[in-house]
């Protein structure tokens, strides 16, 4: 069974701190996506990583795709309260060309 | 630009009542469409997806059903709601890989909060 695991499940930090969250699997993915979901809203796509070892930056967020394309990380520098939310990773499904599978998410709370 | 609409935003229904949630997409053609359910603070459970009009794939056996009567309309239904149907329902669309390639990036609607009492 194809699974994506995310760690930590919950994270509470002070404003200005740095953090890293992880998305891991035993399966190889052709791409991985990261989404952020604020309470009561739908998830919003942040980035898609495609190439093993790829690093993408989105302002204070840095995304990395593992060399073997089985894992990914999201690093946030100088976290702000606006970064609070549920961070979800997702990857292409091996059982269907038309769907993705989601990890369980990391819930981040940034305290002012 | 593309937009996705869901309604209603919130819904409180008694056990045993019917359900109809609607999702429409604007600004794109032949999208893949998806229904997800999310428990509080948790990941997304895929319920149904559709690659075209009248084509529905069910992921989880349950008392819910889905229909796609038009290219950009996706409906989630139930004849009799259960307490366990409570949750946050999200509709999403993606570009069809079969038609345009890509990576199945999902674009979500605002969601419907369903409470079954």
mmCIF file with all atom_site columns, C-alpha atoms in Angstrom:
data_model
loop_
_atom_site.group_PDB
_atom_site.id
_atom_site.type_symbol
_atom_site.label_atom_id
_atom_site.label_alt_id
_atom_site.label_comp_id
_atom_site.label_asym_id
_atom_site.label_entity_id
_atom_site.label_seq_id
_atom_site.pdbx_PDB_ins_code
_atom_site.Cartn_x
_atom_site.Cartn_y
_atom_site.Cartn_z
_atom_site.occupancy
_atom_site.B_iso_or_equiv
_atom_site.pdbx_formal_charge
_atom_site.auth_seq_id
_atom_site.auth_comp_id
_atom_site.auth_asym_id
_atom_site.auth_atom_id
_atom_site.pdbx_PDB_model_num
ATOM 1   C CA . UNK A 1 1   ? 0.000   0.000  0.000   1.00 0.00 ? 1   UNK A CA 1
ATOM 2   C CA . UNK A 1 2   ? 1.263   3.411  -0.932  1.00 0.00 ? 2   UNK A CA 1
ATOM 3   C CA . UNK A 1 3   ? 1.516   5.667  2.118   1.00 0.00 ? 3   UNK A CA 1
ATOM 4   C CA . UNK A 1 4   ? 2.820   9.113  2.870   1.00 0.00 ? 4   UNK A CA 1
ATOM 5   C CA . UNK A 1 5   ? 3.844   9.829  6.442   1.00 0.00 ? 5   UNK A CA 1
ATOM 6   C CA . UNK A 1 6   ? 4.344   13.296 7.844   1.00 0.00 ? 6   UNK A CA 1
ATOM 7   C CA . UNK A 1 7   ? 6.209   14.407 10.938  1.00 0.00 ? 7   UNK A CA 1
ATOM 8   C CA . UNK A 1 8   ? 5.783   15.919 13.341  1.00 0.00 ? 8   UNK A CA 1
ATOM 9   C CA . UNK A 1 9   ? 2.015   15.623 13.608  1.00 0.00 ? 9   UNK A CA 1
ATOM 10  C CA . UNK A 1 10  ? 1.801   18.827 15.667  1.00 0.00 ? 10  UNK A CA 1
ATOM 11  C CA . UNK A 1 11  ? 4.244   21.691 16.064  1.00 0.00 ? 11  UNK A CA 1
ATOM 12  C CA . UNK A 1 12  ? 3.921   24.814 18.185  1.00 0.00 ? 12  UNK A CA 1
ATOM 13  C CA . UNK A 1 13  ? 6.674   27.409 17.979  1.00 0.00 ? 13  UNK A CA 1
ATOM 14  C CA . UNK A 1 14  ? 7.346   31.046 18.786  1.00 0.00 ? 14  UNK A CA 1
ATOM 15  C CA . UNK A 1 15  ? 7.333   33.692 16.100  1.00 0.00 ? 15  UNK A CA 1
ATOM 16  C CA . UNK A 1 16  ? 10.791  34.095 14.572  1.00 0.00 ? 16  UNK A CA 1
ATOM 17  C CA . UNK A 1 17  ? 11.892  30.483 15.057  1.00 0.00 ? 17  UNK A CA 1
ATOM 18  C CA . UNK A 1 18  ? 12.879  28.149 12.214  1.00 0.00 ? 18  UNK A CA 1
ATOM 19  C CA . UNK A 1 19  ? 11.255  24.782 11.625  1.00 0.00 ? 19  UNK A CA 1
ATOM 20  C CA . UNK A 1 20  ? 11.327  21.786 9.315   1.00 0.00 ? 20  UNK A CA 1
ATOM 21  C CA . UNK A 1 21  ? 8.519   19.338 8.594   1.00 0.00 ? 21  UNK A CA 1
ATOM 22  C CA . UNK A 1 22  ? 8.935   16.061 6.779   1.00 0.00 ? 22  UNK A CA 1
ATOM 23  C CA . UNK A 1 23  ? 7.055   13.909 4.313   1.00 0.00 ? 23  UNK A CA 1
ATOM 24  C CA . UNK A 1 24  ? 8.284   10.327 3.927   1.00 0.00 ? 24  UNK A CA 1
ATOM 25  C CA . UNK A 1 25  ? 7.370   7.187  2.047   1.00 0.00 ? 25  UNK A CA 1
ATOM 26  C CA . UNK A 1 26  ? 8.828   3.830  1.083   1.00 0.00 ? 26  UNK A CA 1
ATOM 27  C CA . UNK A 1 27  ? 7.500   4.418  -2.451  1.00 0.00 ? 27  UNK A CA 1
ATOM 28  C CA . UNK A 1 28  ? 9.046   6.434  -5.261  1.00 0.00 ? 28  UNK A CA 1
ATOM 29  C CA . UNK A 1 29  ? 6.995   9.367  -6.530  1.00 0.00 ? 29  UNK A CA 1
ATOM 30  C CA . UNK A 1 30  ? 7.303   11.120 -9.868  1.00 0.00 ? 30  UNK A CA 1
ATOM 31  C CA . UNK A 1 31  ? 6.367   14.333 -8.049  1.00 0.00 ? 31  UNK A CA 1
ATOM 32  C CA . UNK A 1 32  ? 5.304   15.582 -4.648  1.00 0.00 ? 32  UNK A CA 1
ATOM 33  C CA . UNK A 1 33  ? 3.109   18.535 -3.832  1.00 0.00 ? 33  UNK A CA 1
ATOM 34  C CA . UNK A 1 34  ? 2.845   20.657 -0.682  1.00 0.00 ? 34  UNK A CA 1
ATOM 35  C CA . UNK A 1 35  ? -0.358  22.367 0.372   1.00 0.00 ? 35  UNK A CA 1
ATOM 36  C CA . UNK A 1 36  ? -1.249  24.701 3.254   1.00 0.00 ? 36  UNK A CA 1
ATOM 37  C CA . UNK A 1 37  ? -4.727  24.703 4.738   1.00 0.00 ? 37  UNK A CA 1
ATOM 38  C CA . UNK A 1 38  ? -6.011  27.381 7.076   1.00 0.00 ? 38  UNK A CA 1
ATOM 39  C CA . UNK A 1 39  ? -8.844  26.518 9.481   1.00 0.00 ? 39  UNK A CA 1
ATOM 40  C CA . UNK A 1 40  ? -12.225 26.316 7.764   1.00 0.00 ? 40  UNK A CA 1
ATOM 41  C CA . UNK A 1 41  ? -10.796 26.696 4.269   1.00 0.00 ? 41  UNK A CA 1
ATOM 42  C CA . UNK A 1 42  ? -9.679  24.436 1.454   1.00 0.00 ? 42  UNK A CA 1
ATOM 43  C CA . UNK A 1 43  ? -5.992  23.533 1.009   1.00 0.00 ? 43  UNK A CA 1
ATOM 44  C CA . UNK A 1 44  ? -3.936  25.770 -1.259  1.00 0.00 ? 44  UNK A CA 1
ATOM 45  C CA . UNK A 1 45  ? -1.142  24.427 -3.430  1.00 0.00 ? 45  UNK A CA 1
ATOM 46  C CA . UNK A 1 46  ? 2.250   25.829 -2.451  1.00 0.00 ? 46  UNK A CA 1
ATOM 47  C CA . UNK A 1 47  ? 4.670   23.961 -4.700  1.00 0.00 ? 47  UNK A CA 1
ATOM 48  C CA . UNK A 1 48  ? 5.290   20.859 -6.792  1.00 0.00 ? 48  UNK A CA 1
ATOM 49  C CA . UNK A 1 49  ? 8.723   19.210 -6.765  1.00 0.00 ? 49  UNK A CA 1
ATOM 50  C CA . UNK A 1 50  ? 9.562   16.908 -9.630  1.00 0.00 ? 50  UNK A CA 1
ATOM 51  C CA . UNK A 1 51  ? 13.291  16.197 -9.859  1.00 0.00 ? 51  UNK A CA 1
ATOM 52  C CA . UNK A 1 52  ? 15.222  14.192 -7.249  1.00 0.00 ? 52  UNK A CA 1
ATOM 53  C CA . UNK A 1 53  ? 17.322  16.584 -5.155  1.00 0.00 ? 53  UNK A CA 1
ATOM 54  C CA . UNK A 1 54  ? 15.340  19.591 -6.353  1.00 0.00 ? 54  UNK A CA 1
ATOM 55  C CA . UNK A 1 55  ? 15.130  22.616 -4.063  1.00 0.00 ? 55  UNK A CA 1
ATOM 56  C CA . UNK A 1 56  ? 12.451  25.261 -4.496  1.00 0.00 ? 56  UNK A CA 1
ATOM 57  C CA . UNK A 1 57  ? 12.080  28.469 -2.523  1.00 0.00 ? 57  UNK A CA 1
ATOM 58  C CA . UNK A 1 58  ? 8.903   30.424 -1.918  1.00 0.00 ? 58  UNK A CA 1
ATOM 59  C CA . UNK A 1 59  ? 9.833   33.493 0.137   1.00 0.00 ? 59  UNK A CA 1
ATOM 60  C CA . UNK A 1 60  ? 10.683  32.093 3.604   1.00 0.00 ? 60  UNK A CA 1
ATOM 61  C CA . UNK A 1 61  ? 9.678   28.534 2.653   1.00 0.00 ? 61  UNK A CA 1
ATOM 62  C CA . UNK A 1 62  ? 12.227  26.089 1.222   1.00 0.00 ? 62  UNK A CA 1
ATOM 63  C CA . UNK A 1 63  ? 11.068  22.783 -0.246  1.00 0.00 ? 63  UNK A CA 1
ATOM 64  C CA . UNK A 1 64  ? 13.374  19.886 -1.026  1.00 0.00 ? 64  UNK A CA 1
ATOM 65  C CA . UNK A 1 65  ? 12.698  16.625 -2.849  1.00 0.00 ? 65  UNK A CA 1
ATOM 66  C CA . UNK A 1 66  ? 14.858  13.694 -1.772  1.00 0.00 ? 66  UNK A CA 1
ATOM 67  C CA . UNK A 1 67  ? 17.421  12.309 -4.195  1.00 0.00 ? 67  UNK A CA 1
ATOM 68  C CA . UNK A 1 68  ? 15.544  8.999  -4.350  1.00 0.00 ? 68  UNK A CA 1
ATOM 69  C CA . UNK A 1 69  ? 12.193  10.788 -4.747  1.00 0.00 ? 69  UNK A CA 1
ATOM 70  C CA . UNK A 1 70  ? 10.756  9.040  -1.684  1.00 0.00 ? 70  UNK A CA 1
ATOM 71  C CA . UNK A 1 71  ? 10.694  11.985 0.684   1.00 0.00 ? 71  UNK A CA 1
ATOM 72  C CA . UNK A 1 72  ? 10.452  15.735 0.912   1.00 0.00 ? 72  UNK A CA 1
ATOM 73  C CA . UNK A 1 73  ? 10.968  18.443 3.484   1.00 0.00 ? 73  UNK A CA 1
ATOM 74  C CA . UNK A 1 74  ? 9.608   21.918 4.076   1.00 0.00 ? 74  UNK A CA 1
ATOM 75  C CA . UNK A 1 75  ? 11.743  24.404 5.973   1.00 0.00 ? 75  UNK A CA 1
ATOM 76  C CA . UNK A 1 76  ? 10.318  27.690 7.206   1.00 0.00 ? 76  UNK A CA 1
ATOM 77  C CA . UNK A 1 77  ? 12.683  30.467 8.221   1.00 0.00 ? 77  UNK A CA 1
ATOM 78  C CA . UNK A 1 78  ? 11.645  33.052 10.806  1.00 0.00 ? 78  UNK A CA 1
ATOM 79  C CA . UNK A 1 79  ? 8.113   31.716 11.177  1.00 0.00 ? 79  UNK A CA 1
ATOM 80  C CA . UNK A 1 80  ? 5.260   34.201 11.400  1.00 0.00 ? 80  UNK A CA 1
ATOM 81  C CA . UNK A 1 81  ? 1.724   33.802 12.783  1.00 0.00 ? 81  UNK A CA 1
ATOM 82  C CA . UNK A 1 82  ? 0.463   33.841 9.191   1.00 0.00 ? 82  UNK A CA 1
ATOM 83  C CA . UNK A 1 83  ? 2.288   30.546 8.631   1.00 0.00 ? 83  UNK A CA 1
ATOM 84  C CA . UNK A 1 84  ? -0.131  28.827 11.020  1.00 0.00 ? 84  UNK A CA 1
ATOM 85  C CA . UNK A 1 85  ? -2.059  26.026 9.369   1.00 0.00 ? 85  UNK A CA 1
ATOM 86  C CA . UNK A 1 86  ? -2.110  22.387 8.317   1.00 0.00 ? 86  UNK A CA 1
ATOM 87  C CA . UNK A 1 87  ? 0.678   21.446 5.914   1.00 0.00 ? 87  UNK A CA 1
ATOM 88  C CA . UNK A 1 88  ? -0.138  18.531 3.649   1.00 0.00 ? 88  UNK A CA 1
ATOM 89  C CA . UNK A 1 89  ? 2.073   16.667 1.226   1.00 0.00 ? 89  UNK A CA 1
ATOM 90  C CA . UNK A 1 90  ? 0.659   14.678 -1.683  1.00 0.00 ? 90  UNK A CA 1
ATOM 91  C CA . UNK A 1 91  ? 2.060   12.400 -4.347  1.00 0.00 ? 91  UNK A CA 1
ATOM 92  C CA . UNK A 1 92  ? 0.915   10.626 -7.497  1.00 0.00 ? 92  UNK A CA 1
ATOM 93  C CA . UNK A 1 93  ? -0.952  7.394  -6.966  1.00 0.00 ? 93  UNK A CA 1
ATOM 94  C CA . UNK A 1 94  ? 0.429   4.174  -8.409  1.00 0.00 ? 94  UNK A CA 1
ATOM 95  C CA . UNK A 1 95  ? -3.075  2.657  -8.635  1.00 0.00 ? 95  UNK A CA 1
ATOM 96  C CA . UNK A 1 96  ? -4.655  5.388  -10.718 1.00 0.00 ? 96  UNK A CA 1
ATOM 97  C CA . UNK A 1 97  ? -3.338  7.892  -13.196 1.00 0.00 ? 97  UNK A CA 1
ATOM 98  C CA . UNK A 1 98  ? -5.994  10.361 -12.126 1.00 0.00 ? 98  UNK A CA 1
ATOM 99  C CA . UNK A 1 99  ? -5.567  10.819 -8.389  1.00 0.00 ? 99  UNK A CA 1
ATOM 100 C CA . UNK A 1 100 ? -3.048  11.721 -5.719  1.00 0.00 ? 100 UNK A CA 1
ATOM 101 C CA . UNK A 1 101 ? -2.616  10.432 -2.197  1.00 0.00 ? 101 UNK A CA 1
ATOM 102 C CA . UNK A 1 102 ? -2.299  12.792 0.748   1.00 0.00 ? 102 UNK A CA 1
ATOM 103 C CA . UNK A 1 103 ? -0.290  12.514 3.914   1.00 0.00 ? 103 UNK A CA 1
ATOM 104 C CA . UNK A 1 104 ? -2.024  13.082 7.273   1.00 0.00 ? 104 UNK A CA 1
ATOM 105 C CA . UNK A 1 105 ? -0.556  16.579 7.618   1.00 0.00 ? 105 UNK A CA 1
ATOM 106 C CA . UNK A 1 106 ? 1.488   18.593 10.093  1.00 0.00 ? 106 UNK A CA 1
ATOM 107 C CA . UNK A 1 107 ? -0.469  21.104 12.145  1.00 0.00 ? 107 UNK A CA 1
ATOM 108 C CA . UNK A 1 108 ? 1.680   24.189 12.737  1.00 0.00 ? 108 UNK A CA 1
ATOM 109 C CA . UNK A 1 109 ? 0.900   26.883 15.266  1.00 0.00 ? 109 UNK A CA 1
ATOM 110 C CA . UNK A 1 110 ? 3.091   29.996 15.360  1.00 0.00 ? 110 UNK A CA 1
ATOM 111 C CA . UNK A 1 111 ? 2.646   31.955 18.564  1.00 0.00 ? 111 UNK A CA 1
ATOM 112 C CA . UNK A 1 112 ? 3.137   35.724 18.412  1.00 0.00 ? 112 UNK A CA 1
ATOM 113 C CA . UNK B 2 1   ? -8.727  32.296 -14.398 1.00 0.00 ? 1   UNK B CA 1
ATOM 114 C CA . UNK B 2 2   ? -10.279 29.221 -12.886 1.00 0.00 ? 2   UNK B CA 1
ATOM 115 C CA . UNK B 2 3   ? -12.587 29.288 -9.895  1.00 0.00 ? 3   UNK B CA 1
ATOM 116 C CA . UNK B 2 4   ? -14.341 26.566 -7.958  1.00 0.00 ? 4   UNK B CA 1
ATOM 117 C CA . UNK B 2 5   ? -17.540 26.999 -6.005  1.00 0.00 ? 5   UNK B CA 1
ATOM 118 C CA . UNK B 2 6   ? -19.105 24.835 -3.329  1.00 0.00 ? 6   UNK B CA 1
ATOM 119 C CA . UNK B 2 7   ? -22.382 25.222 -1.514  1.00 0.00 ? 7   UNK B CA 1
ATOM 120 C CA . UNK B 2 8   ? -23.687 25.350 1.027   1.00 0.00 ? 8   UNK B CA 1
ATOM 121 C CA . UNK B 2 9   ? -20.839 26.503 3.260   1.00 0.00 ? 9   UNK B CA 1
ATOM 122 C CA . UNK B 2 10  ? -22.365 24.935 6.356   1.00 0.00 ? 10  UNK B CA 1
ATOM 123 C CA . UNK B 2 11  ? -25.145 22.433 6.826   1.00 0.00 ? 11  UNK B CA 1
ATOM 124 C CA . UNK B 2 12  ? -26.794 20.865 9.864   1.00 0.00 ? 12  UNK B CA 1
ATOM 125 C CA . UNK B 2 13  ? -28.919 17.840 9.071   1.00 0.00 ? 13  UNK B CA 1
ATOM 126 C CA . UNK B 2 14  ? -30.750 15.214 11.157  1.00 0.00 ? 14  UNK B CA 1
ATOM 127 C CA . UNK B 2 15  ? -29.796 11.561 10.955  1.00 0.00 ? 15  UNK B CA 1
ATOM 128 C CA . UNK B 2 16  ? -31.690 9.832  8.174   1.00 0.00 ? 16  UNK B CA 1
ATOM 129 C CA . UNK B 2 17  ? -32.205 12.944 6.060   1.00 0.00 ? 17  UNK B CA 1
ATOM 130 C CA . UNK B 2 18  ? -30.972 13.234 2.454   1.00 0.00 ? 18  UNK B CA 1
ATOM 131 C CA . UNK B 2 19  ? -27.927 15.200 1.357   1.00 0.00 ? 19  UNK B CA 1
ATOM 132 C CA . UNK B 2 20  ? -26.941 17.075 -1.765  1.00 0.00 ? 20  UNK B CA 1
ATOM 133 C CA . UNK B 2 21  ? -23.697 19.057 -1.995  1.00 0.00 ? 21  UNK B CA 1
ATOM 134 C CA . UNK B 2 22  ? -22.847 20.817 -5.213  1.00 0.00 ? 22  UNK B CA 1
ATOM 135 C CA . UNK B 2 23  ? -19.552 21.861 -6.741  1.00 0.00 ? 23  UNK B CA 1
ATOM 136 C CA . UNK B 2 24  ? -18.996 23.807 -9.944  1.00 0.00 ? 24  UNK B CA 1
ATOM 137 C CA . UNK B 2 25  ? -15.829 24.870 -11.711 1.00 0.00 ? 25  UNK B CA 1
ATOM 138 C CA . UNK B 2 26  ? -15.402 27.860 -14.014 1.00 0.00 ? 26  UNK B CA 1
ATOM 139 C CA . UNK B 2 27  ? -12.695 28.750 -16.479 1.00 0.00 ? 27  UNK B CA 1
ATOM 140 C CA . UNK B 2 28  ? -11.562 25.278 -17.505 1.00 0.00 ? 28  UNK B CA 1
ATOM 141 C CA . UNK B 2 29  ? -12.828 22.398 -19.607 1.00 0.00 ? 29  UNK B CA 1
ATOM 142 C CA . UNK B 2 30  ? -12.678 18.624 -19.081 1.00 0.00 ? 30  UNK B CA 1
ATOM 143 C CA . UNK B 2 31  ? -11.316 18.856 -15.536 1.00 0.00 ? 31  UNK B CA 1
ATOM 144 C CA . UNK B 2 32  ? -10.854 15.905 -13.245 1.00 0.00 ? 32  UNK B CA 1
ATOM 145 C CA . UNK B 2 33  ? -13.163 16.416 -10.268 1.00 0.00 ? 33  UNK B CA 1
ATOM 146 C CA . UNK B 2 34  ? -12.796 15.090 -6.722  1.00 0.00 ? 34  UNK B CA 1
ATOM 147 C CA . UNK B 2 35  ? -14.747 14.838 -3.466  1.00 0.00 ? 35  UNK B CA 1
ATOM 148 C CA . UNK B 2 36  ? -12.747 14.572 -0.236  1.00 0.00 ? 36  UNK B CA 1
ATOM 149 C CA . UNK B 2 37  ? -13.819 14.362 3.399   1.00 0.00 ? 37  UNK B CA 1
ATOM 150 C CA . UNK B 2 38  ? -11.685 15.668 6.217   1.00 0.00 ? 38  UNK B CA 1
ATOM 151 C CA . UNK B 2 39  ? -12.023 14.966 9.927   1.00 0.00 ? 39  UNK B CA 1
ATOM 152 C CA . UNK B 2 40  ? -11.027 17.812 12.239  1.00 0.00 ? 40  UNK B CA 1
ATOM 153 C CA . UNK B 2 41  ? -7.343  18.697 11.834  1.00 0.00 ? 41  UNK B CA 1
ATOM 154 C CA . UNK B 2 42  ? -6.632  15.552 9.855   1.00 0.00 ? 42  UNK B CA 1
ATOM 155 C CA . UNK B 2 43  ? -5.674  14.560 6.339   1.00 0.00 ? 43  UNK B CA 1
ATOM 156 C CA . UNK B 2 44  ? -7.945  14.164 3.350   1.00 0.00 ? 44  UNK B CA 1
ATOM 157 C CA . UNK B 2 45  ? -9.905  11.035 2.544   1.00 0.00 ? 45  UNK B CA 1
ATOM 158 C CA . UNK B 2 46  ? -10.721 10.701 -1.148  1.00 0.00 ? 46  UNK B CA 1
ATOM 159 C CA . UNK B 2 47  ? -14.368 9.706  -1.579  1.00 0.00 ? 47  UNK B CA 1
ATOM 160 C CA . UNK B 2 48  ? -15.009 9.933  -5.336  1.00 0.00 ? 48  UNK B CA 1
ATOM 161 C CA . UNK B 2 49  ? -13.328 11.202 -8.456  1.00 0.00 ? 49  UNK B CA 1
ATOM 162 C CA . UNK B 2 50  ? -14.440 11.716 -12.023 1.00 0.00 ? 50  UNK B CA 1
ATOM 163 C CA . UNK B 2 51  ? -12.531 12.048 -15.275 1.00 0.00 ? 51  UNK B CA 1
ATOM 164 C CA . UNK B 2 52  ? -15.564 12.911 -17.394 1.00 0.00 ? 52  UNK B CA 1
ATOM 165 C CA . UNK B 2 53  ? -19.335 13.331 -17.540 1.00 0.00 ? 53  UNK B CA 1
ATOM 166 C CA . UNK B 2 54  ? -21.059 10.316 -16.036 1.00 0.00 ? 54  UNK B CA 1
ATOM 167 C CA . UNK B 2 55  ? -17.737 8.676  -15.072 1.00 0.00 ? 55  UNK B CA 1
ATOM 168 C CA . UNK B 2 56  ? -17.463 8.169  -11.318 1.00 0.00 ? 56  UNK B CA 1
ATOM 169 C CA . UNK B 2 57  ? -14.850 6.186  -9.380  1.00 0.00 ? 57  UNK B CA 1
ATOM 170 C CA . UNK B 2 58  ? -15.666 5.345  -5.771  1.00 0.00 ? 58  UNK B CA 1
ATOM 171 C CA . UNK B 2 59  ? -12.834 5.020  -3.293  1.00 0.00 ? 59  UNK B CA 1
ATOM 172 C CA . UNK B 2 60  ? -14.587 4.114  -0.066  1.00 0.00 ? 60  UNK B CA 1
ATOM 173 C CA . UNK B 2 61  ? -17.733 1.976  0.305   1.00 0.00 ? 61  UNK B CA 1
ATOM 174 C CA . UNK B 2 62  ? -20.314 4.031  2.172   1.00 0.00 ? 62  UNK B CA 1
ATOM 175 C CA . UNK B 2 63  ? -23.793 5.454  1.944   1.00 0.00 ? 63  UNK B CA 1
ATOM 176 C CA . UNK B 2 64  ? -22.667 8.381  -0.200  1.00 0.00 ? 64  UNK B CA 1
ATOM 177 C CA . UNK B 2 65  ? -22.836 8.650  -3.976  1.00 0.00 ? 65  UNK B CA 1
ATOM 178 C CA . UNK B 2 66  ? -21.565 11.115 -6.563  1.00 0.00 ? 66  UNK B CA 1
ATOM 179 C CA . UNK B 2 67  ? -22.740 12.258 -9.958  1.00 0.00 ? 67  UNK B CA 1
ATOM 180 C CA . UNK B 2 68  ? -21.346 14.425 -12.727 1.00 0.00 ? 68  UNK B CA 1
ATOM 181 C CA . UNK B 2 69  ? -24.260 15.569 -14.859 1.00 0.00 ? 69  UNK B CA 1
ATOM 182 C CA . UNK B 2 70  ? -22.259 18.272 -16.653 1.00 0.00 ? 70  UNK B CA 1
ATOM 183 C CA . UNK B 2 71  ? -18.578 18.747 -17.470 1.00 0.00 ? 71  UNK B CA 1
ATOM 184 C CA . UNK B 2 72  ? -17.959 21.225 -14.671 1.00 0.00 ? 72  UNK B CA 1
ATOM 185 C CA . UNK B 2 73  ? -20.515 20.109 -12.101 1.00 0.00 ? 73  UNK B CA 1
ATOM 186 C CA . UNK B 2 74  ? -19.969 17.485 -9.408  1.00 0.00 ? 74  UNK B CA 1
ATOM 187 C CA . UNK B 2 75  ? -22.619 16.492 -6.874  1.00 0.00 ? 75  UNK B CA 1
ATOM 188 C CA . UNK B 2 76  ? -22.266 14.503 -3.666  1.00 0.00 ? 76  UNK B CA 1
ATOM 189 C CA . UNK B 2 77  ? -25.433 12.860 -2.375  1.00 0.00 ? 77  UNK B CA 1
ATOM 190 C CA . UNK B 2 78  ? -26.836 10.605 0.272   1.00 0.00 ? 78  UNK B CA 1
ATOM 191 C CA . UNK B 2 79  ? -30.314 9.146  0.701   1.00 0.00 ? 79  UNK B CA 1
ATOM 192 C CA . UNK B 2 80  ? -30.005 8.778  4.485   1.00 0.00 ? 80  UNK B CA 1
ATOM 193 C CA . UNK B 2 81  ? -27.295 10.508 6.500   1.00 0.00 ? 81  UNK B CA 1
ATOM 194 C CA . UNK B 2 82  ? -25.479 8.799  9.358   1.00 0.00 ? 82  UNK B CA 1
ATOM 195 C CA . UNK B 2 83  ? -23.815 10.448 12.344  1.00 0.00 ? 83  UNK B CA 1
ATOM 196 C CA . UNK B 2 84  ? -20.475 9.303  10.925  1.00 0.00 ? 84  UNK B CA 1
ATOM 197 C CA . UNK B 2 85  ? -21.069 11.388 7.790   1.00 0.00 ? 85  UNK B CA 1
ATOM 198 C CA . UNK B 2 86  ? -20.284 14.563 9.743   1.00 0.00 ? 86  UNK B CA 1
ATOM 199 C CA . UNK B 2 87  ? -17.143 16.301 8.546   1.00 0.00 ? 87  UNK B CA 1
ATOM 200 C CA . UNK B 2 88  ? -15.633 18.876 6.247   1.00 0.00 ? 88  UNK B CA 1
ATOM 201 C CA . UNK B 2 89  ? -16.319 18.095 2.589   1.00 0.00 ? 89  UNK B CA 1
ATOM 202 C CA . UNK B 2 90  ? -13.985 19.454 -0.031  1.00 0.00 ? 90  UNK B CA 1
ATOM 203 C CA . UNK B 2 91  ? -14.388 19.501 -3.781  1.00 0.00 ? 91  UNK B CA 1
ATOM 204 C CA . UNK B 2 92  ? -11.300 19.846 -5.967  1.00 0.00 ? 92  UNK B CA 1
ATOM 205 C CA . UNK B 2 93  ? -10.375 19.924 -9.626  1.00 0.00 ? 93  UNK B CA 1
ATOM 206 C CA . UNK B 2 94  ? -7.226  19.167 -11.535 1.00 0.00 ? 94  UNK B CA 1
ATOM 207 C CA . UNK B 2 95  ? -6.093  19.329 -15.114 1.00 0.00 ? 95  UNK B CA 1
ATOM 208 C CA . UNK B 2 96  ? -6.626  15.995 -16.775 1.00 0.00 ? 96  UNK B CA 1
ATOM 209 C CA . UNK B 2 97  ? -3.270  14.233 -17.167 1.00 0.00 ? 97  UNK B CA 1
ATOM 210 C CA . UNK B 2 98  ? -4.732  12.303 -20.080 1.00 0.00 ? 98  UNK B CA 1
ATOM 211 C CA . UNK B 2 99  ? -5.363  15.529 -21.960 1.00 0.00 ? 99  UNK B CA 1
ATOM 212 C CA . UNK B 2 100 ? -2.637  17.911 -20.821 1.00 0.00 ? 100 UNK B CA 1
ATOM 213 C CA . UNK B 2 101 ? -0.051  16.130 -18.681 1.00 0.00 ? 101 UNK B CA 1
ATOM 214 C CA . UNK B 2 102 ? 1.140   17.738 -15.466 1.00 0.00 ? 102 UNK B CA 1
ATOM 215 C CA . UNK B 2 103 ? 1.183   16.391 -11.959 1.00 0.00 ? 103 UNK B CA 1
ATOM 216 C CA . UNK B 2 104 ? -2.451  16.251 -10.851 1.00 0.00 ? 104 UNK B CA 1
ATOM 217 C CA . UNK B 2 105 ? -2.138  19.400 -8.773  1.00 0.00 ? 105 UNK B CA 1
ATOM 218 C CA . UNK B 2 106 ? -5.384  19.801 -6.847  1.00 0.00 ? 106 UNK B CA 1
ATOM 219 C CA . UNK B 2 107 ? -7.300  23.072 -6.640  1.00 0.00 ? 107 UNK B CA 1
ATOM 220 C CA . UNK B 2 108 ? -9.806  23.087 -3.823  1.00 0.00 ? 108 UNK B CA 1
ATOM 221 C CA . UNK B 2 109 ? -13.094 24.791 -3.156  1.00 0.00 ? 109 UNK B CA 1
ATOM 222 C CA . UNK B 2 110 ? -13.905 26.498 0.157   1.00 0.00 ? 110 UNK B CA 1
ATOM 223 C CA . UNK B 2 111 ? -15.522 23.378 1.633   1.00 0.00 ? 111 UNK B CA 1
ATOM 224 C CA . UNK B 2 112 ? -18.831 22.468 3.271   1.00 0.00 ? 112 UNK B CA 1
ATOM 225 C CA . UNK B 2 113 ? -19.005 21.849 7.015   1.00 0.00 ? 113 UNK B CA 1
ATOM 226 C CA . UNK B 2 114 ? -21.624 19.118 7.541   1.00 0.00 ? 114 UNK B CA 1
ATOM 227 C CA . UNK B 2 115 ? -22.951 18.298 11.001  1.00 0.00 ? 115 UNK B CA 1
ATOM 228 C CA . UNK B 2 116 ? -25.309 15.355 11.341  1.00 0.00 ? 116 UNK B CA 1
ATOM 229 C CA . UNK B 2 117 ? -27.299 15.353 14.590  1.00 0.00 ? 117 UNK B CA 1
#
